Each structure stands twice: as C-alpha cells, then as structure tokens.
Amino acid sequence: MDERITALRERIDELNLELLSRLSERATIAEAIGRVQTELGLSHYDPVREQAMLETLVAANRGPFTDAAVKSLFKQVFQASMQLEQEQDKSRYLTSRRTHRSDTVVSVDGVPIGGDHSPVLIAGPCAIESREQLGAVAAFLASRGVRLLRGGAFKPRTDPYSFQGLGLEGLRLGRDACDAHGLAFVTEVMDAADVPACAEHADVLQVGARNMHNFTLLRKVAQSGRPVILKRGLAATIEEWVMAAEYLLSGGNTEVILCERGIRTFERFTRNTLDVSAVALVKLETHLPVLVDVTHSGGRPDLLVPLTKAGLAAGADGVMIEVHPNPAVALSDNKQQIDFEAFDAYLEATMYHELLSPGRTELYGA
Ligand code: PEP
Ligand code: MN
C-alpha cells in the first residue's frame, strides 16, 4: 500500500470516530427534546424545523459536497434521530417487552400462568345455571386435575330476552362450588358497578370481548386487586387489544392475562377466526401471559383439539374451554359446549391428560 494512502486513511479513521462522537452527542440532545415533546404531547416530526436546518446547512456549505449531497446526508441523520425518539415513546408502555423484558407470570391460587410454566387449562360452563349444574362440573373437572373453573354469572347476550345469567346468586354458587372442590373461580364482570362483588367472590375477573373497549370498566377492574383475563374484542386490532391491557397495567394491575377468542372475519363455517398470528405476536411484543379460548373462536366441538394444538404451538400459555354436564339443554352456547365424555376425549387428544396432575379421582371414588 502506498504510504500516502495509508496516512490519509488514518486521518479518515480519526475523523470517522470524531463524527460518531459528535453524532452521538447530537442524538442525546435529540432524545432530550423528544422527552419534552412527549411530555407536552407534541409530535416528534417537525417539518418546518427540518427545512430550516437544511437551509442553514446548505447556506454554510463550502464544498466539496454538493448541496444535494449535504441535504441527503443530514436527512439520514434527522431520520435516525426521529426513530430514536419514537422508540423512546414505545418504551413508556407498561405492556411492552421493551419496558419489561422477562415474561410476566400470573399466579392464581398457586397455579402459575405464563413464562416457562406448563400450559394451564381453564374449563367450565358458559353460564352458571344452578347449584346442581355447577357442582357437577366442578366435581368432574377437579377429578381430572383442572385447577381453574370458569363460569359466567353475568352473561353478555346478543338477544336481550335470552338468559342473562344468575348475577349475584351465580357468583355465590361459583364461590361455593370452587371452595368445595379446591378450584379457583374465573368469572366475567360486565359492569363497573359489579366489580366489587365479582372481586369478592372470584379469584380472577374476566373482561369479555364485548367490553374490551369499555375503558371505565377497565379502570375499575385495574383497581380490583384480582388478576384479570382480558379477552380480545370481536373486531379489535392487536394494538387496540394491547392498549386495553395498558389501561389495566397503568391503572395499577400487573396481573393481566390476554385471551385470544377469535375475531370476526367473512368466514361462516366457524363462529370466529382464531387469530393464531395474534397469539405469537403478543407473546413477542408484550410480556403478558396469553390464552386461547378454543370454544368461542371456532364455535365447533370438532375444532377444539386442532385449535388447542395451534394455539399452544403459537406460544399460548393456556387454553379456555367450555364444559357442561348436558350441553343440549345449556341456557347459553349449547352448540359449543362439550359434555364430560367429550372432555375426557379432548384431554386424551391434547397434551393435557399428561399435564394435569392425576390423583383427583374422588368423583369416581365416591
Ligand atoms: C365467555 O367466555 O363467557 C364469553 C362471553 O366470551 P367472549 O367475551 O370471548 O365472547
Ligand atoms: Mn360461552
């Protein structure tokens, strides 16, 4: 190598480092500006300011770069700074993995949900209908090693004349059945006014798909002191769903579990479309545990096993499924709930028969 080139290259290397150090200094200042803009609710993008800076630079340009080259170089610098400010914006979200790198594990009655723990199974009837009905399901599920019982006392029904749930009486029945069989009780809360009663009786509050956008309810549930299962809205984007979770976290509740329950699409052969990509995505973007509801998504008993496998393969931390002693006469979702025999077959066909702890056979021992 020619000595002159070597010497000049050395000088270039020095200048590179000098430029980097000045650019980093500039970026730090841009970040500080970004923080103030965020605080004031201002946009990070200010085209007038950008234009003014470019004009100043072009006016000061003495070559050898052309004005166009100078503009192009600095536009890159501006863009990199803006990206930095936007990243900073994102990291203020409590749901984001940028804020909280490790998986959140929500523990319900000693059952860990999320992280590296084995997938959980939440099962039970769509609605709590009577002491007998719930007692039978609770005894059966407990005998199979299920630890979390679901059951609605307040039911969000499309038809106002259909069964709306037993309300407060349903909450009492749910608590009693769970206490009798050592189960944790998961139930939906529909109205902010019912949060205290639901939190008193249940171990986990569920915010249903139809209420995902009910910010008043979310704020109240955030203050309930109970873990929350947040269902994705029927037509909610992933961002809207995560923002709803953000309401819960920013309201003071860190025990939030997301639940993908199928979204509305043009498809008619299934009740909803289980969005498996959403499961994978929220696992990447957030640190929260994620469930798949295989009953309300497909809406078909013959899809429960494949949807379970798909959901777990996509990274779900557990499954929610509806089980009823006699689905044909169920007061809600009677086409989708499965009976005890079908539930046993479901356990066999999925990994759950191995995961759920055996030895709870009192149903058959009795
Ligand atoms: C439910 O789980 O009982 C229910 C009503 O589900 P979703 O809110 O997902 O429709
Ligand atoms: Mn249902």
PDB file of C-alpha atoms in Angstrom, residues 44-318:
ATOM      1  CA  HIS A  44     -41.674  14.426  17.148  1.00  0.00           C
ATOM      2  CA  TYR A  45     -41.882  15.274  13.483  1.00  0.00           C
ATOM      3  CA  ASP A  46     -41.475  18.975  12.773  1.00  0.00           C
ATOM      4  CA  PRO A  47     -41.071  19.507   9.002  1.00  0.00           C
ATOM      5  CA  VAL A  48     -40.695  23.291   9.327  1.00  0.00           C
ATOM      6  CA  ARG A  49     -37.781  22.886  11.724  1.00  0.00           C
ATOM      7  CA  GLU A  50     -36.208  20.282   9.450  1.00  0.00           C
ATOM      8  CA  GLN A  51     -36.483  22.574   6.449  1.00  0.00           C
ATOM      9  CA  ALA A  52     -34.906  25.450   8.382  1.00  0.00           C
ATOM     10  CA  MET A  53     -31.967  23.263   9.475  1.00  0.00           C
ATOM     11  CA  LEU A  54     -31.367  22.103   5.892  1.00  0.00           C
ATOM     12  CA  GLU A  55     -31.396  25.696   4.619  1.00  0.00           C
ATOM     13  CA  THR A  56     -28.864  26.747   7.237  1.00  0.00           C
ATOM     14  CA  LEU A  57     -26.609  23.819   6.287  1.00  0.00           C
ATOM     15  CA  VAL A  58     -26.835  24.484   2.541  1.00  0.00           C
ATOM     16  CA  ALA A  59     -26.051  28.162   3.121  1.00  0.00           C
ATOM     17  CA  ALA A  60     -22.959  27.150   5.095  1.00  0.00           C
ATOM     18  CA  ASN A  61     -21.829  24.562   2.570  1.00  0.00           C
ATOM     19  CA  ARG A  62     -18.427  25.403   1.023  1.00  0.00           C
ATOM     20  CA  GLY A  63     -17.983  22.070  -0.780  1.00  0.00           C
ATOM     21  CA  PRO A  64     -16.697  19.722  -1.951  1.00  0.00           C
ATOM     22  CA  PHE A  65     -20.095  18.033  -1.333  1.00  0.00           C
ATOM     23  CA  THR A  66     -22.925  19.354  -3.478  1.00  0.00           C
ATOM     24  CA  ASP A  67     -25.899  20.962  -1.703  1.00  0.00           C
ATOM     25  CA  ALA A  68     -27.967  17.896  -2.633  1.00  0.00           C
ATOM     26  CA  ALA A  69     -25.389  15.584  -1.050  1.00  0.00           C
ATOM     27  CA  VAL A  70     -25.317  17.671   2.141  1.00  0.00           C
ATOM     28  CA  LYS A  71     -29.120  17.594   2.314  1.00  0.00           C
ATOM     29  CA  SER A  72     -29.219  13.864   1.761  1.00  0.00           C
ATOM     30  CA  LEU A  73     -26.586  13.203   4.461  1.00  0.00           C
ATOM     31  CA  PHE A  74     -28.387  15.277   7.051  1.00  0.00           C
ATOM     32  CA  LYS A  75     -31.801  13.887   6.199  1.00  0.00           C
ATOM     33  CA  GLN A  76     -30.400  10.495   7.220  1.00  0.00           C
ATOM     34  CA  VAL A  77     -29.238  11.983  10.497  1.00  0.00           C
ATOM     35  CA  PHE A  78     -32.664  13.559  11.115  1.00  0.00           C
ATOM     36  CA  GLN A  79     -34.428  10.302  10.385  1.00  0.00           C
ATOM     37  CA  ALA A  80     -32.215   8.286  12.709  1.00  0.00           C
ATOM     38  CA  SER A  81     -32.912  10.796  15.492  1.00  0.00           C
ATOM     39  CA  MET A  82     -36.635  10.581  14.926  1.00  0.00           C
ATOM     40  CA  GLN A  83     -36.536   6.797  15.086  1.00  0.00           C
ATOM     41  CA  LEU A  84     -34.758   7.084  18.374  1.00  0.00           C
ATOM     42  CA  GLU A  85     -37.473   9.376  19.731  1.00  0.00           C
ATOM     43  CA  GLN A  86     -40.197   7.031  18.528  1.00  0.00           C
ATOM     44  CA  GLU A  87     -38.526   4.047  20.163  1.00  0.00           C
ATOM     45  CA  GLN A  88     -38.357   6.018  23.360  1.00  0.00           C
ATOM     46  CA  ASP A  89     -42.094   6.684  23.071  1.00  0.00           C
ATOM     47  CA  LYS A  90     -42.835   2.988  22.764  1.00  0.00           C
ATOM     48  CA  SER A  91     -40.814   2.095  25.804  1.00  0.00           C
ATOM     49  CA  ARG A  92     -43.149   4.068  28.032  1.00  0.00           C
ATOM     50  CA  TYR A  93     -45.806   1.359  27.528  1.00  0.00           C
ATOM     51  CA  LEU A  94     -46.008  -0.956  30.502  1.00  0.00           C
ATOM     52  CA  THR A  95     -47.275  -3.834  28.347  1.00  0.00           C
ATOM     53  CA  SER A  96     -44.221  -3.662  26.099  1.00  0.00           C
ATOM     54  CA  ARG A  97     -41.305  -6.048  26.210  1.00  0.00           C
ATOM     55  CA  ARG A  98     -39.081  -3.016  25.876  1.00  0.00           C
ATOM     56  CA  THR A  99     -40.202  -1.966  29.339  1.00  0.00           C
ATOM     57  CA  HIS A 100     -40.326  -5.406  30.878  1.00  0.00           C
ATOM     58  CA  ARG A 101     -38.078  -7.970  29.191  1.00  0.00           C
ATOM     59  CA  SER A 102     -38.941 -11.121  31.097  1.00  0.00           C
ATOM     60  CA  ASP A 103     -42.279 -12.941  30.875  1.00  0.00           C
ATOM     61  CA  THR A 104     -44.852 -11.969  33.459  1.00  0.00           C
ATOM     62  CA  VAL A 105     -46.117 -14.967  35.388  1.00  0.00           C
ATOM     63  CA  VAL A 106     -49.555 -14.572  36.959  1.00  0.00           C
ATOM     64  CA  SER A 107     -50.150 -16.918  39.817  1.00  0.00           C
ATOM     65  CA  VAL A 108     -53.743 -17.910  40.558  1.00  0.00           C
ATOM     66  CA  ASP A 109     -54.288 -19.924  43.702  1.00  0.00           C
ATOM     67  CA  GLY A 110     -50.796 -21.380  43.360  1.00  0.00           C
ATOM     68  CA  VAL A 111     -51.153 -22.118  39.631  1.00  0.00           C
ATOM     69  CA  PRO A 112     -48.539 -20.189  37.633  1.00  0.00           C
ATOM     70  CA  ILE A 113     -49.667 -18.896  34.239  1.00  0.00           C
ATOM     71  CA  GLY A 114     -47.042 -17.703  31.749  1.00  0.00           C
ATOM     72  CA  GLY A 115     -43.278 -17.863  31.458  1.00  0.00           C
ATOM     73  CA  ASP A 116     -41.850 -21.357  31.175  1.00  0.00           C
ATOM     74  CA  HIS A 117     -44.692 -22.983  33.099  1.00  0.00           C
ATOM     75  CA  SER A 118     -46.775 -25.703  31.528  1.00  0.00           C
ATOM     76  CA  PRO A 119     -49.937 -24.573  29.784  1.00  0.00           C
ATOM     77  CA  VAL A 120     -52.891 -24.043  32.070  1.00  0.00           C
ATOM     78  CA  LEU A 121     -56.425 -25.237  31.363  1.00  0.00           C
ATOM     79  CA  ILE A 122     -59.428 -23.151  32.381  1.00  0.00           C
ATOM     80  CA  ALA A 123     -62.650 -25.078  31.950  1.00  0.00           C
ATOM     81  CA  GLY A 124     -66.275 -24.809  32.954  1.00  0.00           C
ATOM     82  CA  PRO A 125     -69.701 -23.952  31.691  1.00  0.00           C
ATOM     83  CA  CYS A 126     -70.535 -20.914  29.624  1.00  0.00           C
ATOM     84  CA  ALA A 127     -73.009 -19.798  32.303  1.00  0.00           C
ATOM     85  CA  ILE A 128     -73.615 -20.777  35.891  1.00  0.00           C
ATOM     86  CA  GLU A 129     -77.165 -22.135  35.745  1.00  0.00           C
ATOM     87  CA  SER A 130     -77.824 -23.844  39.066  1.00  0.00           C
ATOM     88  CA  ARG A 131     -76.094 -25.264  42.127  1.00  0.00           C
ATOM     89  CA  GLU A 132     -76.524 -28.796  40.728  1.00  0.00           C
ATOM     90  CA  GLN A 133     -75.152 -27.955  37.293  1.00  0.00           C
ATOM     91  CA  LEU A 134     -72.097 -26.155  38.632  1.00  0.00           C
ATOM     92  CA  GLY A 135     -71.482 -28.669  41.402  1.00  0.00           C
ATOM     93  CA  ALA A 136     -71.421 -31.484  38.837  1.00  0.00           C
ATOM     94  CA  VAL A 137     -68.984 -29.668  36.535  1.00  0.00           C
ATOM     95  CA  ALA A 138     -66.736 -28.611  39.402  1.00  0.00           C
ATOM     96  CA  ALA A 139     -66.557 -32.153  40.803  1.00  0.00           C
ATOM     97  CA  PHE A 140     -65.829 -33.617  37.378  1.00  0.00           C
ATOM     98  CA  LEU A 141     -63.174 -31.066  36.413  1.00  0.00           C
ATOM     99  CA  ALA A 142     -61.435 -31.324  39.793  1.00  0.00           C
ATOM    100  CA  SER A 143     -61.323 -35.111  39.344  1.00  0.00           C
ATOM    101  CA  ARG A 144     -59.446 -34.540  36.105  1.00  0.00           C
ATOM    102  CA  GLY A 145     -56.865 -32.273  37.662  1.00  0.00           C
ATOM    103  CA  VAL A 146     -58.275 -28.983  36.368  1.00  0.00           C
ATOM    104  CA  ARG A 147     -57.470 -26.180  38.811  1.00  0.00           C
ATOM    105  CA  LEU A 148     -59.373 -23.217  37.389  1.00  0.00           C
ATOM    106  CA  LEU A 149     -63.122 -23.208  36.864  1.00  0.00           C
ATOM    107  CA  ARG A 150     -64.787 -20.722  34.560  1.00  0.00           C
ATOM    108  CA  GLY A 151     -68.470 -19.847  34.662  1.00  0.00           C
ATOM    109  CA  GLY A 152     -70.438 -16.706  33.861  1.00  0.00           C
ATOM    110  CA  ALA A 153     -72.794 -15.108  36.363  1.00  0.00           C
ATOM    111  CA  PHE A 154     -73.226 -12.027  34.196  1.00  0.00           C
ATOM    112  CA  LYS A 155     -73.667 -13.061  30.585  1.00  0.00           C
ATOM    113  CA  PRO A 156     -73.279 -10.697  27.629  1.00  0.00           C
ATOM    114  CA  ARG A 157     -76.048 -11.976  25.350  1.00  0.00           C
ATOM    115  CA  THR A 158     -76.879 -10.760  21.871  1.00  0.00           C
ATOM    116  CA  ASP A 159     -80.607 -11.268  22.462  1.00  0.00           C
ATOM    117  CA  PRO A 160     -81.885  -9.269  25.442  1.00  0.00           C
ATOM    118  CA  TYR A 161     -84.659 -11.837  26.000  1.00  0.00           C
ATOM    119  CA  SER A 162     -82.258 -14.759  26.385  1.00  0.00           C
ATOM    120  CA  PHE A 163     -80.773 -15.966  29.698  1.00  0.00           C
ATOM    121  CA  GLN A 164     -78.660 -13.186  31.162  1.00  0.00           C
ATOM    122  CA  GLY A 165     -77.015 -15.139  33.970  1.00  0.00           C
ATOM    123  CA  LEU A 166     -77.869 -15.523  37.650  1.00  0.00           C
ATOM    124  CA  GLY A 167     -75.993 -12.386  38.703  1.00  0.00           C
ATOM    125  CA  LEU A 168     -75.022 -12.204  42.352  1.00  0.00           C
ATOM    126  CA  GLU A 169     -76.542 -15.622  43.070  1.00  0.00           C
ATOM    127  CA  GLY A 170     -74.317 -17.038  40.314  1.00  0.00           C
ATOM    128  CA  LEU A 171     -71.265 -15.526  41.984  1.00  0.00           C
ATOM    129  CA  ARG A 172     -72.202 -17.239  45.254  1.00  0.00           C
ATOM    130  CA  LEU A 173     -72.715 -20.581  43.509  1.00  0.00           C
ATOM    131  CA  GLY A 174     -69.378 -20.192  41.770  1.00  0.00           C
ATOM    132  CA  ARG A 175     -67.554 -19.490  45.019  1.00  0.00           C
ATOM    133  CA  ASP A 176     -69.236 -22.381  46.812  1.00  0.00           C
ATOM    134  CA  ALA A 177     -68.509 -24.905  44.052  1.00  0.00           C
ATOM    135  CA  CYS A 178     -64.884 -23.830  43.844  1.00  0.00           C
ATOM    136  CA  ASP A 179     -64.420 -23.965  47.599  1.00  0.00           C
ATOM    137  CA  ALA A 180     -65.990 -27.403  47.729  1.00  0.00           C
ATOM    138  CA  HIS A 181     -63.586 -28.784  45.116  1.00  0.00           C
ATOM    139  CA  GLY A 182     -60.420 -26.778  45.643  1.00  0.00           C
ATOM    140  CA  LEU A 183     -60.747 -24.792  42.415  1.00  0.00           C
ATOM    141  CA  ALA A 184     -60.033 -21.169  41.538  1.00  0.00           C
ATOM    142  CA  PHE A 185     -63.035 -19.262  40.201  1.00  0.00           C
ATOM    143  CA  VAL A 186     -62.873 -17.260  36.960  1.00  0.00           C
ATOM    144  CA  THR A 187     -65.875 -15.137  36.035  1.00  0.00           C
ATOM    145  CA  GLU A 188     -66.768 -12.286  33.730  1.00  0.00           C
ATOM    146  CA  VAL A 189     -67.539  -8.840  35.031  1.00  0.00           C
ATOM    147  CA  MET A 190     -69.637  -6.744  32.669  1.00  0.00           C
ATOM    148  CA  ASP A 191     -70.386  -3.625  34.631  1.00  0.00           C
ATOM    149  CA  ALA A 192     -68.054  -1.376  36.603  1.00  0.00           C
ATOM    150  CA  ALA A 193     -70.650  -1.359  39.375  1.00  0.00           C
ATOM    151  CA  ASP A 194     -70.312  -5.148  39.770  1.00  0.00           C
ATOM    152  CA  VAL A 195     -66.509  -5.153  40.153  1.00  0.00           C
ATOM    153  CA  PRO A 196     -66.524  -5.191  43.975  1.00  0.00           C
ATOM    154  CA  ALA A 197     -68.971  -8.134  44.153  1.00  0.00           C
ATOM    155  CA  CYS A 198     -67.124 -10.084  41.459  1.00  0.00           C
ATOM    156  CA  ALA A 199     -63.764  -9.403  43.110  1.00  0.00           C
ATOM    157  CA  GLU A 200     -65.167 -10.556  46.442  1.00  0.00           C
ATOM    158  CA  HIS A 201     -66.367 -13.907  45.077  1.00  0.00           C
ATOM    159  CA  ALA A 202     -63.990 -14.726  42.221  1.00  0.00           C
ATOM    160  CA  ASP A 203     -60.252 -15.337  42.050  1.00  0.00           C
ATOM    161  CA  VAL A 204     -59.896 -13.994  38.513  1.00  0.00           C
ATOM    162  CA  LEU A 205     -62.015 -11.397  36.742  1.00  0.00           C
ATOM    163  CA  GLN A 206     -62.662 -11.763  33.049  1.00  0.00           C
ATOM    164  CA  VAL A 207     -63.281  -8.787  30.788  1.00  0.00           C
ATOM    165  CA  GLY A 208     -65.274 -10.108  27.839  1.00  0.00           C
ATOM    166  CA  ALA A 209     -64.753  -9.437  24.176  1.00  0.00           C
ATOM    167  CA  ARG A 210     -67.711  -7.058  24.043  1.00  0.00           C
ATOM    168  CA  ASN A 211     -66.274  -4.984  26.854  1.00  0.00           C
ATOM    169  CA  MET A 212     -62.652  -4.831  25.790  1.00  0.00           C
ATOM    170  CA  HIS A 213     -63.183  -1.198  24.805  1.00  0.00           C
ATOM    171  CA  ASN A 214     -65.069  -0.294  27.975  1.00  0.00           C
ATOM    172  CA  PHE A 215     -62.410   1.926  29.469  1.00  0.00           C
ATOM    173  CA  THR A 216     -64.453   2.791  32.554  1.00  0.00           C
ATOM    174  CA  LEU A 217     -64.735  -0.923  33.326  1.00  0.00           C
ATOM    175  CA  LEU A 218     -61.025  -1.471  32.638  1.00  0.00           C
ATOM    176  CA  ARG A 219     -60.083   1.284  35.063  1.00  0.00           C
ATOM    177  CA  LYS A 220     -62.320  -0.183  37.735  1.00  0.00           C
ATOM    178  CA  VAL A 221     -61.034  -3.727  37.149  1.00  0.00           C
ATOM    179  CA  ALA A 222     -57.493  -2.372  37.385  1.00  0.00           C
ATOM    180  CA  GLN A 223     -58.290  -1.394  40.954  1.00  0.00           C
ATOM    181  CA  SER A 224     -59.971  -4.693  41.879  1.00  0.00           C
ATOM    182  CA  GLY A 225     -56.914  -6.390  43.364  1.00  0.00           C
ATOM    183  CA  ARG A 226     -57.664  -9.506  41.276  1.00  0.00           C
ATOM    184  CA  PRO A 227     -55.847 -10.952  38.263  1.00  0.00           C
ATOM    185  CA  VAL A 228     -57.652 -10.218  35.012  1.00  0.00           C
ATOM    186  CA  ILE A 229     -58.243 -12.184  31.830  1.00  0.00           C
ATOM    187  CA  LEU A 230     -58.681  -9.671  29.041  1.00  0.00           C
ATOM    188  CA  LYS A 231     -60.434 -11.083  26.001  1.00  0.00           C
ATOM    189  CA  ARG A 232     -59.695  -9.603  22.616  1.00  0.00           C
ATOM    190  CA  GLY A 233     -62.628  -7.660  21.147  1.00  0.00           C
ATOM    191  CA  LEU A 234     -64.564  -9.198  18.260  1.00  0.00           C
ATOM    192  CA  ALA A 235     -63.184  -6.642  15.843  1.00  0.00           C
ATOM    193  CA  ALA A 236     -60.254  -5.254  17.784  1.00  0.00           C
ATOM    194  CA  THR A 237     -56.829  -4.872  16.239  1.00  0.00           C
ATOM    195  CA  ILE A 238     -53.893  -6.283  18.162  1.00  0.00           C
ATOM    196  CA  GLU A 239     -52.852  -2.743  19.010  1.00  0.00           C
ATOM    197  CA  GLU A 240     -56.284  -1.918  20.446  1.00  0.00           C
ATOM    198  CA  TRP A 241     -56.214  -5.110  22.497  1.00  0.00           C
ATOM    199  CA  VAL A 242     -52.771  -4.342  23.890  1.00  0.00           C
ATOM    200  CA  MET A 243     -53.840  -0.751  24.617  1.00  0.00           C
ATOM    201  CA  ALA A 244     -56.802  -2.105  26.594  1.00  0.00           C
ATOM    202  CA  ALA A 245     -54.278  -4.138  28.605  1.00  0.00           C
ATOM    203  CA  GLU A 246     -52.276  -0.936  29.010  1.00  0.00           C
ATOM    204  CA  TYR A 247     -55.311   0.591  30.765  1.00  0.00           C
ATOM    205  CA  LEU A 248     -55.153  -2.246  33.283  1.00  0.00           C
ATOM    206  CA  LEU A 249     -51.411  -2.015  33.862  1.00  0.00           C
ATOM    207  CA  SER A 250     -51.344   1.769  34.040  1.00  0.00           C
ATOM    208  CA  GLY A 251     -54.314   1.572  36.405  1.00  0.00           C
ATOM    209  CA  GLY A 252     -52.176  -0.429  38.829  1.00  0.00           C
ATOM    210  CA  ASN A 253     -52.923  -4.062  37.937  1.00  0.00           C
ATOM    211  CA  THR A 254     -49.893  -6.011  36.772  1.00  0.00           C
ATOM    212  CA  GLU A 255     -51.657  -9.404  36.821  1.00  0.00           C
ATOM    213  CA  VAL A 256     -53.054  -9.296  33.324  1.00  0.00           C
ATOM    214  CA  ILE A 257     -53.607 -12.312  31.082  1.00  0.00           C
ATOM    215  CA  LEU A 258     -54.547 -11.804  27.447  1.00  0.00           C
ATOM    216  CA  CYS A 259     -57.038 -14.142  25.788  1.00  0.00           C
ATOM    217  CA  GLU A 260     -57.437 -14.523  22.034  1.00  0.00           C
ATOM    218  CA  ARG A 261     -61.011 -15.717  21.455  1.00  0.00           C
ATOM    219  CA  GLY A 262     -61.374 -15.373  17.718  1.00  0.00           C
ATOM    220  CA  ILE A 263     -62.166 -12.343  15.626  1.00  0.00           C
ATOM    221  CA  ARG A 264     -64.908 -11.574  13.119  1.00  0.00           C
ATOM    222  CA  THR A 265     -63.979 -12.371   9.577  1.00  0.00           C
ATOM    223  CA  PHE A 266     -66.009 -13.172   6.454  1.00  0.00           C
ATOM    224  CA  GLU A 267     -65.790 -16.874   7.279  1.00  0.00           C
ATOM    225  CA  ARG A 268     -69.120 -18.542   8.102  1.00  0.00           C
ATOM    226  CA  PHE A 269     -68.108 -22.155   8.789  1.00  0.00           C
ATOM    227  CA  THR A 270     -66.555 -21.106  12.083  1.00  0.00           C
ATOM    228  CA  ARG A 271     -68.130 -18.781  14.645  1.00  0.00           C
ATOM    229  CA  ASN A 272     -64.997 -16.620  14.680  1.00  0.00           C
ATOM    230  CA  THR A 273     -61.486 -16.972  13.312  1.00  0.00           C
ATOM    231  CA  LEU A 274     -58.851 -17.883  15.892  1.00  0.00           C
ATOM    232  CA  ASP A 275     -56.051 -15.434  15.141  1.00  0.00           C
ATOM    233  CA  VAL A 276     -53.010 -17.594  15.812  1.00  0.00           C
ATOM    234  CA  SER A 277     -50.656 -14.937  14.497  1.00  0.00           C
ATOM    235  CA  ALA A 278     -52.001 -12.549  17.142  1.00  0.00           C
ATOM    236  CA  VAL A 279     -51.044 -15.060  19.837  1.00  0.00           C
ATOM    237  CA  ALA A 280     -47.489 -15.282  18.510  1.00  0.00           C
ATOM    238  CA  LEU A 281     -47.290 -11.519  18.101  1.00  0.00           C
ATOM    239  CA  VAL A 282     -48.497 -10.519  21.554  1.00  0.00           C
ATOM    240  CA  LYS A 283     -46.066 -13.061  23.004  1.00  0.00           C
ATOM    241  CA  LEU A 284     -43.277 -11.236  21.174  1.00  0.00           C
ATOM    242  CA  GLU A 285     -44.395  -7.662  21.762  1.00  0.00           C
ATOM    243  CA  THR A 286     -45.712  -7.934  25.303  1.00  0.00           C
ATOM    244  CA  HIS A 287     -44.551  -9.809  28.394  1.00  0.00           C
ATOM    245  CA  LEU A 288     -48.055 -10.891  29.408  1.00  0.00           C
ATOM    246  CA  PRO A 289     -49.358 -14.480  29.511  1.00  0.00           C
ATOM    247  CA  VAL A 290     -51.697 -15.336  26.645  1.00  0.00           C
ATOM    248  CA  LEU A 291     -54.556 -17.825  26.472  1.00  0.00           C
ATOM    249  CA  VAL A 292     -56.609 -19.129  23.584  1.00  0.00           C
ATOM    250  CA  ASP A 293     -60.339 -19.631  24.010  1.00  0.00           C
ATOM    251  CA  VAL A 294     -60.992 -22.615  21.767  1.00  0.00           C
ATOM    252  CA  THR A 295     -64.751 -22.641  22.370  1.00  0.00           C
ATOM    253  CA  HIS A 296     -65.766 -19.141  21.305  1.00  0.00           C
ATOM    254  CA  SER A 297     -63.232 -18.940  18.483  1.00  0.00           C
ATOM    255  CA  GLY A 298     -64.083 -21.926  16.338  1.00  0.00           C
ATOM    256  CA  GLY A 299     -67.542 -22.373  17.803  1.00  0.00           C
ATOM    257  CA  ARG A 300     -67.336 -26.078  16.914  1.00  0.00           C
ATOM    258  CA  PRO A 301     -66.585 -29.038  19.176  1.00  0.00           C
ATOM    259  CA  ASP A 302     -64.788 -30.775  16.302  1.00  0.00           C
ATOM    260  CA  LEU A 303     -62.221 -27.967  16.176  1.00  0.00           C
ATOM    261  CA  LEU A 304     -61.350 -27.912  19.877  1.00  0.00           C
ATOM    262  CA  VAL A 305     -58.353 -30.227  19.579  1.00  0.00           C
ATOM    263  CA  PRO A 306     -56.702 -28.681  16.496  1.00  0.00           C
ATOM    264  CA  LEU A 307     -57.280 -25.133  17.768  1.00  0.00           C
ATOM    265  CA  THR A 308     -55.729 -26.113  21.100  1.00  0.00           C
ATOM    266  CA  LYS A 309     -52.674 -27.520  19.346  1.00  0.00           C
ATOM    267  CA  ALA A 310     -52.412 -24.480  17.086  1.00  0.00           C
ATOM    268  CA  GLY A 311     -52.747 -22.048  19.969  1.00  0.00           C
ATOM    269  CA  LEU A 312     -50.147 -23.799  22.105  1.00  0.00           C
ATOM    270  CA  ALA A 313     -47.799 -24.164  19.127  1.00  0.00           C
ATOM    271  CA  ALA A 314     -48.082 -20.402  18.588  1.00  0.00           C
ATOM    272  CA  GLY A 315     -46.911 -19.873  22.159  1.00  0.00           C
ATOM    273  CA  ALA A 316     -50.120 -19.656  24.193  1.00  0.00           C
ATOM    274  CA  ASP A 317     -49.725 -20.177  27.938  1.00  0.00           C
ATOM    275  CA  GLY A 318     -53.020 -21.964  28.275  1.00  0.00           C
TER     276      GLY A 318
END
